[in-house]
PDB file of C-alpha atoms and ligand atoms in Angstrom:
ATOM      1  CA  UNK A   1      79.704 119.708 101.093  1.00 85.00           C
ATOM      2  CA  UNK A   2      77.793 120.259  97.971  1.00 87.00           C
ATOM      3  CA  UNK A   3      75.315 118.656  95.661  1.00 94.00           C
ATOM      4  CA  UNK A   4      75.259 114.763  95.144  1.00 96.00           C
ATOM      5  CA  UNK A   5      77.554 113.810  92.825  1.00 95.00           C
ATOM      6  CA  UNK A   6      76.156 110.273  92.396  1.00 96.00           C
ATOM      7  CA  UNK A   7      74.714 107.051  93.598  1.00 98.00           C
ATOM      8  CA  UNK A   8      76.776 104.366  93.787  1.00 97.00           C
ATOM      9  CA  UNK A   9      74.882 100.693  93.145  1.00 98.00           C
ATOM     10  CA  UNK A  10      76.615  96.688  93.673  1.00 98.00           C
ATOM     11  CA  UNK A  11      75.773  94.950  91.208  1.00 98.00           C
ATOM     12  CA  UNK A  12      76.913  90.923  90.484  1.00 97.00           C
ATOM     13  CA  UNK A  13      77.097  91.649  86.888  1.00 97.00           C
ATOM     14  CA  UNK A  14      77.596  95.239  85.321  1.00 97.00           C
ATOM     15  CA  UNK A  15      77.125  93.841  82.151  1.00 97.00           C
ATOM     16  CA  UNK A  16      73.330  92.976  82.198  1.00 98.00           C
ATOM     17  CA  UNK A  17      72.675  95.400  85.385  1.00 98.00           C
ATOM     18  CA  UNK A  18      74.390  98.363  82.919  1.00 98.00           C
ATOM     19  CA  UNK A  19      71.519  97.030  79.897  1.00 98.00           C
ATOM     20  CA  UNK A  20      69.042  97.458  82.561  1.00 98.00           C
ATOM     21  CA  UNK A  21      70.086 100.903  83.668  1.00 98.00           C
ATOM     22  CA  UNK A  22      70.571 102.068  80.045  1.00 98.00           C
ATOM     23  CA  UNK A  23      66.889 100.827  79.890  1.00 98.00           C
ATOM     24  CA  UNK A  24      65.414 102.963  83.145  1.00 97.00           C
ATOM     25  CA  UNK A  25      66.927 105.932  82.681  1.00 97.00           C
ATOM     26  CA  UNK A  26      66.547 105.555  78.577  1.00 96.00           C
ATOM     27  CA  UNK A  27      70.617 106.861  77.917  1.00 97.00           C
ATOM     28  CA  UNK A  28      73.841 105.254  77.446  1.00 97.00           C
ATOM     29  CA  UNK A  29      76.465 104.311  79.765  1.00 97.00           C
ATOM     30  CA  UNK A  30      79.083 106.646  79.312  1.00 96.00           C
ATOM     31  CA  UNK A  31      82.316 105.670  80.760  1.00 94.00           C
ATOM     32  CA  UNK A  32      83.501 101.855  81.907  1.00 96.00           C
ATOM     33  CA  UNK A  33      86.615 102.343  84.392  1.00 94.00           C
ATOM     34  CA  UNK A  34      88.393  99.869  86.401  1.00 94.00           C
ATOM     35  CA  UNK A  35      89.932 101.078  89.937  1.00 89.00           C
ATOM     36  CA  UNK A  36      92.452  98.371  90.370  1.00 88.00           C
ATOM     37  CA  UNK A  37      93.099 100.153  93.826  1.00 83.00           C
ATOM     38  CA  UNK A  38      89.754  98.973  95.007  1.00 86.00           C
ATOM     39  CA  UNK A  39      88.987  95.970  92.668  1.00 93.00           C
ATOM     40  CA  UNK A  40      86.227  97.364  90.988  1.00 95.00           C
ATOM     41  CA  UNK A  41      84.724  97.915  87.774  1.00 97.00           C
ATOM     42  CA  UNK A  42      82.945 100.817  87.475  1.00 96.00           C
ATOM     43  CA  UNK A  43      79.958 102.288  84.629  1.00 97.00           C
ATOM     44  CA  UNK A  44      78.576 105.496  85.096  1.00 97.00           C
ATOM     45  CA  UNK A  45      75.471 106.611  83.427  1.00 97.00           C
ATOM     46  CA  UNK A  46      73.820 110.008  83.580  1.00 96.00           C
ATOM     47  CA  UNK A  47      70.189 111.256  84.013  1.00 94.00           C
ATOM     48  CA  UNK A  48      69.676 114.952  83.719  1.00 93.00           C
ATOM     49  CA  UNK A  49      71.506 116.232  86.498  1.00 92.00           C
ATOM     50  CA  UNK A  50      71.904 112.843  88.572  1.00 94.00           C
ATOM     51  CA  UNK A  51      74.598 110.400  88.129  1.00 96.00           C
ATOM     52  CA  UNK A  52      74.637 106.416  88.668  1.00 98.00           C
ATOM     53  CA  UNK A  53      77.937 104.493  89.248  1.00 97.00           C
ATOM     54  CA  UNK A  54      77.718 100.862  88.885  1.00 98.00           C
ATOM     55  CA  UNK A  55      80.145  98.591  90.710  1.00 98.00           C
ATOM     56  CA  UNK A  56      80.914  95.067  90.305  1.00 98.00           C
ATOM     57  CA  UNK A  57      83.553  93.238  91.802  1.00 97.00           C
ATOM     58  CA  UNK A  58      87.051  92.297  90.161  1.00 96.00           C
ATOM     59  CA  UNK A  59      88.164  90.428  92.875  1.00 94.00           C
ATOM     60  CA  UNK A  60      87.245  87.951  95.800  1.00 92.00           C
ATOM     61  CA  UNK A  61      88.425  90.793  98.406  1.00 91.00           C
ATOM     62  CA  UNK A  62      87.147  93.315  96.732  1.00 94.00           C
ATOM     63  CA  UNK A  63      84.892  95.241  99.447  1.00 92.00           C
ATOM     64  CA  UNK A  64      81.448  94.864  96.495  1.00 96.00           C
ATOM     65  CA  UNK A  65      82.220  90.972  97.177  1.00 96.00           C
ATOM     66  CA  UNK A  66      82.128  91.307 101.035  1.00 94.00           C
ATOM     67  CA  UNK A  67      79.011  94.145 100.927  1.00 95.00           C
ATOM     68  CA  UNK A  68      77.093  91.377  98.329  1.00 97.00           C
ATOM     69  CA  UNK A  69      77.610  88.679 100.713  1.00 96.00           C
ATOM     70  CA  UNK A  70      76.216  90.223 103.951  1.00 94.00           C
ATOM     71  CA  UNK A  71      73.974  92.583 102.036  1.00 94.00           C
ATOM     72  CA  UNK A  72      72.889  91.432  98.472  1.00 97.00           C
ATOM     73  CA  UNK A  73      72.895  94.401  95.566  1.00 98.00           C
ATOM     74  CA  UNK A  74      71.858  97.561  96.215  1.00 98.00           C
ATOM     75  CA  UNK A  75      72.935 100.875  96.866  1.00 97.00           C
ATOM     76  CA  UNK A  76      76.365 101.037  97.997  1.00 97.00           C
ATOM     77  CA  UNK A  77      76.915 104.610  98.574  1.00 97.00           C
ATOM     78  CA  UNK A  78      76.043 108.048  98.309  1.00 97.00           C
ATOM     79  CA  UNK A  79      78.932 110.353  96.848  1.00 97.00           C
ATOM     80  CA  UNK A  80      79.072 114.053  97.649  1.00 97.00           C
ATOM     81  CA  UNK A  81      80.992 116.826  95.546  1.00 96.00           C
ATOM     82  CA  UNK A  82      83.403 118.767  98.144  1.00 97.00           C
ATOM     83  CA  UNK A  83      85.479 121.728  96.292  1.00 95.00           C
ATOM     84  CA  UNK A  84      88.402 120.967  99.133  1.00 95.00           C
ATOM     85  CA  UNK A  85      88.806 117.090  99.941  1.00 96.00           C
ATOM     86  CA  UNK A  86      91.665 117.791 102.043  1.00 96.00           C
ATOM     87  CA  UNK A  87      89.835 120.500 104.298  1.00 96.00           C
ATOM     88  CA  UNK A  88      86.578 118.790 104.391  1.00 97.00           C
ATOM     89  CA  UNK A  89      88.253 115.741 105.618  1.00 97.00           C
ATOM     90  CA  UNK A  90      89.816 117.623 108.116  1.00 97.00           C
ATOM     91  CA  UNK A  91      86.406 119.473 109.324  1.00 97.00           C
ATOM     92  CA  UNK A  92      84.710 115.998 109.478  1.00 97.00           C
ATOM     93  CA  UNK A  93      87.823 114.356 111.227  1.00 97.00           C
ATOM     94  CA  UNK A  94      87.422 116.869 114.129  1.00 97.00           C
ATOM     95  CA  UNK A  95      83.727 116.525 114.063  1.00 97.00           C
ATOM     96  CA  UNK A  96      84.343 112.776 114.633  1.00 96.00           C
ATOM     97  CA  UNK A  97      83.361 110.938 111.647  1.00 97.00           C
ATOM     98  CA  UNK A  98      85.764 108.163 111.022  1.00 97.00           C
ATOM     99  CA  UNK A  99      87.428 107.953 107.560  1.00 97.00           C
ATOM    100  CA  UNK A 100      88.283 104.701 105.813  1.00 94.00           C
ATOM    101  CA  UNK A 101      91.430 106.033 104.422  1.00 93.00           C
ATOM    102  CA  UNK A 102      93.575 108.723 105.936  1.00 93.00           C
ATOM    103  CA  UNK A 103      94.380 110.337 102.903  1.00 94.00           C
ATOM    104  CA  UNK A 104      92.338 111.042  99.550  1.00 95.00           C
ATOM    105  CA  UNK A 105      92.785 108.328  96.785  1.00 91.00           C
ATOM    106  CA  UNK A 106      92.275 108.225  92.752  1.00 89.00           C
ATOM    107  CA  UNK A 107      88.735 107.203  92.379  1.00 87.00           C
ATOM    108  CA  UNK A 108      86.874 106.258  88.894  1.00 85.00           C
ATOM    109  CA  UNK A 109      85.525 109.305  86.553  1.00 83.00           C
ATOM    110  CA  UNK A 110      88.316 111.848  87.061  1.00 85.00           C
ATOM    111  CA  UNK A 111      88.309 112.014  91.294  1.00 90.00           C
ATOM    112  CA  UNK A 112      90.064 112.441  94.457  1.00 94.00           C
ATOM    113  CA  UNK A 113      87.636 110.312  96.803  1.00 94.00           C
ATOM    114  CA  UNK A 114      87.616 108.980 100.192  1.00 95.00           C
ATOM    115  CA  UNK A 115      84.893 107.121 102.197  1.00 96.00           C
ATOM    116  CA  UNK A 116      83.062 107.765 105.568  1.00 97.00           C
ATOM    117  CA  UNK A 117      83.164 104.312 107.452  1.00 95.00           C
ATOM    118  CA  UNK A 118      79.111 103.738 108.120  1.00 94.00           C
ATOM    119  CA  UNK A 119      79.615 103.397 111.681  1.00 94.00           C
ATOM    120  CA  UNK A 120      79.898 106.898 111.116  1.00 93.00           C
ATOM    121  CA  UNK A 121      77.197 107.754 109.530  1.00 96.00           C
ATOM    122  CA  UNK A 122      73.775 105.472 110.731  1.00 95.00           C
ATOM    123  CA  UNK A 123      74.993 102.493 108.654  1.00 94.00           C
ATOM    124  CA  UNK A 124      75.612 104.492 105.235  1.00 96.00           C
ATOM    125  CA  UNK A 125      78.970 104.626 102.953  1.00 96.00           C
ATOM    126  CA  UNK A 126      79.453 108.288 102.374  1.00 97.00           C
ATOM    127  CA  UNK A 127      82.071 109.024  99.724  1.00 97.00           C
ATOM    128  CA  UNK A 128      83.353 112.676  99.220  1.00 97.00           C
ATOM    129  CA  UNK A 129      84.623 113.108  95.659  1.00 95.00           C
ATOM    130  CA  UNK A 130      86.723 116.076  94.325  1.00 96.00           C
ATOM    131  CA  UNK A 131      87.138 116.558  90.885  1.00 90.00           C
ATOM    132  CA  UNK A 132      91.066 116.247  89.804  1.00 84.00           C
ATOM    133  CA  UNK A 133      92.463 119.361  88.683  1.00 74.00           C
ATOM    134  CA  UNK A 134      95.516 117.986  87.320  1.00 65.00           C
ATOM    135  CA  UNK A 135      93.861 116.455  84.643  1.00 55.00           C
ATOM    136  CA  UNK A 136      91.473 117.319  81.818  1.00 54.00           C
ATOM    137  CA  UNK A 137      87.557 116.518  82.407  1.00 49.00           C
TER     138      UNK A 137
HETATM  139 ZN1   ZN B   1      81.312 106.367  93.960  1.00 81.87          ZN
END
């Protein structure tokens, strides 16, 4: 595992929670992205070297609806760079961490991703992101 790749935040409405995070970190959001595979819009802003990805929900089962209702906004998940999805998932597999997908999915921003059920991991969403290599940054 490497660095952090970003922070990812549930918010009810990325609209007025992107003004606000335009206004903290004093930049522009960069990219707006809907994954339709997880009903969620996405808005990414960048500080230095950190990243923030905003998610709202785009549907009443998406999984930001269900983590609003039992645990209002706020951070959603931490997202770790892996060179290797594949392989890490495998390493963390054996190690006993269970995976809420079996297999690597398309993810916002240019990524391979796949989460870490919390269970796992003392009650936080880990996400391990790879950046595509079949497409162009
Ligand atoms: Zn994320």
């Amino acid at each position: 595992m490497e660095k952090i790749e970003h922070i990812g935040i549930a918010v009810k409405d990325i609209v007025s929670a992107g003004k606000l995070y335009e206004k903290l970190l004093d930049t522009v959001i960069y990219k707006i992205e809907n994954v339709d595979s997880e009903c969620v819009k996405t808005a990414f802003l960048q500080s230095g070297p950190n990243k923030i990805e905003l998610l709202e929900a785009t549907a009443n089962d998406s999984p930001i609806t269900r983590f609003i209702e039992k645990r209002g906004e706020g951070i959603h998940h931490i997202a770790f760079d892996v060179e290797d999805i594949e392989a890490e998932m495998q390493r963390l597999k054996q190690e006993g961490f269970v995976f809420l997908s079996d297999k690597p999915k398309p993810g916002a921003d240019n990524k391979l991703v796949c989460f870490i059920h919390p269970k796992s991991t003392n009650g936080v969403l880990i996400e391990l992101c790879q950046t595509r290599k079949d497409m162009p940054m």
